[in-house]
Amino acid sequence: MTASKAAPLVEVRNLHKEYLLPRDSLLAPPRRVHAVRGASFDVRRGRNLGVVGESGCGKSTLARAVMGLEVPTRGTVRVLGTDVSTVDDPRHRHLRRNFQMVFQDPFGSLDPRQKVARIVAEPLALERVGRSEGRERVIEVLEAVGLKASDTDKYPHEFSGGQRQRIAIARALVTRPALIVADEPVSALDVSVQAQVLNLLEDLREEFGVTYMLISHDLAVVQYVCEEVMVMNAGLVVEHGRTDDIFAAPRHDYTRMLLDAVLPLPETG
């Protein structure tokens, strides 16, 4: 195996993200919220990483930092060896095709004024793809997620919630990325539809060779999809390791609390 193939898809080192809050008074110093505090981890090709924790723990901020949608207060984020803070530089813009994001709300993330064909093709604007090839790519990914070529002429409101999330996944796939960051991709869906979308993610992983960084508060979802799990609490990474190991024998009290809340812990030792 060459060094390039062995290198992580994502390298995060000592990542901090702080937000300034409005002052309580004119003379009071601004307050700071430490959303992420010193996170360091890798995502390796073919090994899905789940990031779990309660609401407000910093996991979505972390996901947005990996995508280059949030500028770190300090620390570095590299995707395929490139600092994500430089991907909007014209010299590096082509690298954006290698990592895409799926958001939580399958309706809010789709422009209701645009037809599916344009929505799914939008990420191709950064590539030199002709109209004919672009349409072929759009149809390919729509069919891969279980939709039809005829759906390209419809609008988002003509689909169910699960179908809209399939459209969002198709849009993420159209550039054939190495990494998809999925932020609570099934939490807004009915339970029966959640299972369909999770099975779809697994099928697409095998078909397209994509690796997922999955953000979720649902430990069962992470256990189903991910080989590794990272637990966050109050902006800190408190535990990180193989999913089976952490579910079987969590080392941190906070991880035990999360697991106790959803399922009985297996007996150990």
XYZ file of C-alpha atoms in Angstrom:
269
model
C 0.000 0.000 0.000
C 1.348 3.417 -0.948
C 1.701 6.220 1.536
C -1.050 8.220 -0.212
C -3.523 5.366 0.116
C -2.611 4.886 3.769
C -3.115 8.562 4.607
C -6.365 9.451 6.392
C -9.236 11.016 4.473
C -9.662 13.503 7.329
C -7.040 14.715 9.810
C -8.231 16.975 12.621
C -5.666 18.329 15.063
C -6.341 20.329 18.242
C -9.513 21.856 16.814
C -11.133 24.624 18.841
C -14.228 26.603 17.903
C -15.460 29.484 20.033
C -18.388 31.843 19.534
C -18.779 35.322 20.991
C -22.145 36.043 22.586
C -23.743 39.496 22.891
C -22.582 41.550 25.867
C -24.840 41.597 28.928
C -24.085 45.301 29.264
C -22.006 47.963 27.558
C -19.106 47.592 29.989
C -19.242 43.808 30.381
C -16.759 41.709 28.408
C -18.270 39.529 25.691
C -19.039 35.985 26.734
C -17.592 33.034 24.860
C -19.071 29.646 24.094
C -16.533 26.880 23.552
C -18.389 24.651 21.096
C -15.404 22.382 20.336
C -12.390 22.117 22.621
C -9.212 20.488 21.352
C -10.617 17.723 19.132
C -8.048 15.530 17.373
C -8.934 12.483 15.270
C -8.630 10.816 11.859
C -11.203 9.373 9.483
C -9.699 6.563 7.406
C -10.940 5.384 4.050
C -13.506 2.607 4.412
C -13.965 3.088 8.182
C -17.095 5.093 8.930
C -16.854 7.342 11.991
C -19.903 8.100 14.128
C -19.875 11.207 16.336
C -22.380 10.998 19.176
C -23.473 13.111 22.117
C -26.366 15.105 23.472
C -27.708 18.228 21.788
C -25.294 21.117 22.226
C -22.224 18.924 22.697
C -20.482 20.383 19.616
C -20.859 17.501 17.164
C -22.616 19.518 14.437
C -20.112 22.359 14.798
C -17.360 19.782 14.368
C -19.029 18.439 11.209
C -19.318 21.926 9.728
C -15.654 22.600 10.512
C -14.647 19.427 8.659
C -16.661 20.660 5.661
C -15.019 24.078 5.797
C -18.343 25.737 6.679
C -16.996 26.942 10.034
C -13.607 28.572 10.481
C -11.780 27.073 13.491
C -10.697 29.428 16.238
C -7.486 27.415 16.205
C -6.313 24.021 15.075
C -6.300 22.408 11.635
C -8.623 20.313 9.499
C -7.216 18.496 6.480
C -9.206 16.494 3.949
C -7.132 14.355 1.580
C -4.073 16.211 2.827
C -5.399 19.701 2.033
C -6.305 22.292 4.655
C -10.048 22.877 4.195
C -9.569 26.589 4.810
C -7.944 26.778 1.353
C -10.535 24.844 -0.694
C -12.215 28.030 -1.918
C -8.900 29.207 -3.341
C -9.238 28.865 -7.145
C -6.166 26.612 -7.170
C -7.797 24.135 -4.782
C -11.500 24.525 -5.548
C -11.594 21.238 -7.486
C -10.876 19.436 -4.199
C -14.351 20.382 -2.908
C -15.790 17.563 -5.042
C -14.084 15.023 -2.759
C -16.232 15.772 0.294
C -19.942 16.499 0.456
C -22.540 16.942 3.199
C -26.056 15.672 3.885
C -28.056 17.809 6.308
C -30.697 16.865 8.858
C -33.759 18.491 7.283
C -34.477 16.854 3.912
C -36.813 19.676 2.882
C -34.975 22.715 4.191
C -31.743 21.627 2.472
C -33.406 21.522 -0.979
C -34.320 24.690 -2.876
C -38.107 24.462 -3.324
C -37.932 26.692 -6.432
C -35.637 24.344 -8.344
C -36.377 21.067 -10.072
C -34.606 17.918 -8.909
C -32.329 17.858 -11.962
C -30.820 21.233 -11.075
C -30.677 20.510 -7.330
C -28.729 17.276 -7.808
C -26.467 18.751 -10.502
C -25.553 21.818 -8.417
C -22.252 20.420 -7.037
C -21.087 19.722 -10.600
C -20.740 23.483 -11.153
C -17.229 23.210 -9.704
C -16.291 20.612 -12.320
C -15.900 20.884 -16.070
C -18.776 18.560 -16.847
C -20.739 18.941 -20.091
C -24.526 19.108 -20.095
C -24.926 15.581 -21.476
C -22.494 14.016 -19.015
C -24.018 16.014 -16.184
C -27.491 14.694 -16.933
C -26.139 11.142 -17.100
C -24.484 11.593 -13.708
C -27.705 12.987 -12.216
C -29.780 10.081 -13.496
C -27.144 7.591 -12.331
C -27.217 8.793 -8.724
C -30.995 9.212 -8.636
C -31.426 5.617 -9.750
C -28.772 4.553 -7.233
C -30.880 6.011 -4.407
C -34.052 4.356 -5.659
C -35.624 7.200 -7.648
C -36.415 7.431 -11.366
C -35.052 9.436 -14.282
C -38.488 11.028 -14.675
C -38.149 12.506 -11.184
C -35.669 15.054 -12.534
C -38.541 17.263 -13.706
C -40.306 17.385 -10.341
C -40.006 19.791 -7.406
C -39.085 18.815 -3.800
C -42.637 19.318 -2.504
C -43.814 16.480 -4.750
C -41.852 13.933 -2.689
C -42.186 12.390 0.759
C -39.656 13.151 3.509
C -37.749 9.932 2.871
C -37.638 10.605 -0.864
C -36.389 14.141 -0.261
C -33.561 12.774 1.839
C -32.733 10.396 -1.013
C -32.511 13.426 -3.303
C -30.134 15.105 -0.822
C -27.992 11.955 -0.752
C -27.999 11.821 -4.566
C -26.772 15.428 -4.651
C -23.930 14.501 -2.303
C -22.990 11.523 -4.474
C -23.023 13.243 -7.843
C -19.393 14.408 -7.610
C -18.338 10.861 -6.612
C -16.796 12.026 -3.317
C -14.492 10.053 -1.077
C -16.218 11.388 2.070
C -19.793 12.272 2.967
C -20.436 14.092 6.238
C -24.017 13.278 7.273
C -25.445 15.440 10.066
C -28.415 13.638 11.667
C -29.504 12.314 8.235
C -32.462 10.265 9.530
C -33.583 12.040 12.714
C -36.336 14.000 10.908
C -37.806 10.848 9.339
C -40.348 8.311 10.549
C -38.852 5.187 12.103
C -39.813 2.948 9.180
C -38.250 5.396 6.710
C -35.109 5.690 8.856
C -34.399 2.004 8.319
C -34.784 2.399 4.550
C -32.358 5.329 4.424
C -29.795 3.576 6.641
C -29.914 0.498 4.414
C -29.499 2.805 1.425
C -26.382 4.386 2.957
C -24.870 0.924 3.420
C -25.696 -0.073 -0.166
C -24.203 3.141 -1.548
C -21.071 2.619 0.484
C -20.515 -0.701 -1.267
C -21.440 0.633 -4.707
C -19.551 3.941 -4.651
C -16.801 3.272 -2.079
C -17.773 6.317 -0.042
C -16.766 6.760 3.601
C -19.165 8.416 6.052
C -18.645 10.712 8.999
C -22.036 10.331 10.672
C -23.273 12.837 13.249
C -26.068 11.442 15.420
C -27.595 11.437 18.875
C -28.958 7.942 18.118
C -26.465 5.317 19.252
C -28.332 2.521 17.455
C -27.867 4.345 14.137
C -24.139 4.741 14.754
C -23.765 1.104 15.811
C -25.432 -0.018 12.567
C -23.394 2.150 10.178
C -20.011 2.901 11.764
C -16.860 0.946 12.565
C -15.597 3.687 14.877
C -17.388 5.981 17.295
C -16.331 9.233 18.950
C -18.245 10.478 21.986
C -18.472 14.227 22.673
C -19.563 16.037 25.809
C -19.511 19.823 26.297
C -17.215 20.294 23.311
C -14.706 17.647 24.401
C -13.985 14.264 22.851
C -14.294 11.990 25.871
C -13.951 8.618 24.148
C -12.951 7.336 20.703
C -12.437 3.816 19.461
C -13.923 0.792 17.731
C -17.695 0.823 17.943
C -17.956 -2.767 19.172
C -15.356 -2.152 21.884
C -16.979 1.026 23.193
C -20.482 -0.431 23.187
C -19.254 -3.545 24.988
C -17.002 -1.830 27.544
C -17.260 1.967 27.672
C -14.467 3.585 29.660
C -15.951 7.021 30.317
C -18.849 7.690 32.693
C -20.573 9.904 30.124
C -20.488 7.125 27.522
C -21.971 4.725 30.062
C -24.731 7.221 30.739
C -25.576 7.496 27.031
C -25.651 3.729 26.626
C -27.693 3.209 29.794
C -30.281 5.582 28.418
C -30.969 3.450 25.329
C -30.020 -0.169 26.006
C -28.664 -2.377 28.785
C -24.905 -2.734 28.736
C -23.545 -6.204 27.940
C -21.914 -7.948 30.867
C -18.129 -7.706 30.797
C -15.344 -9.531 32.505
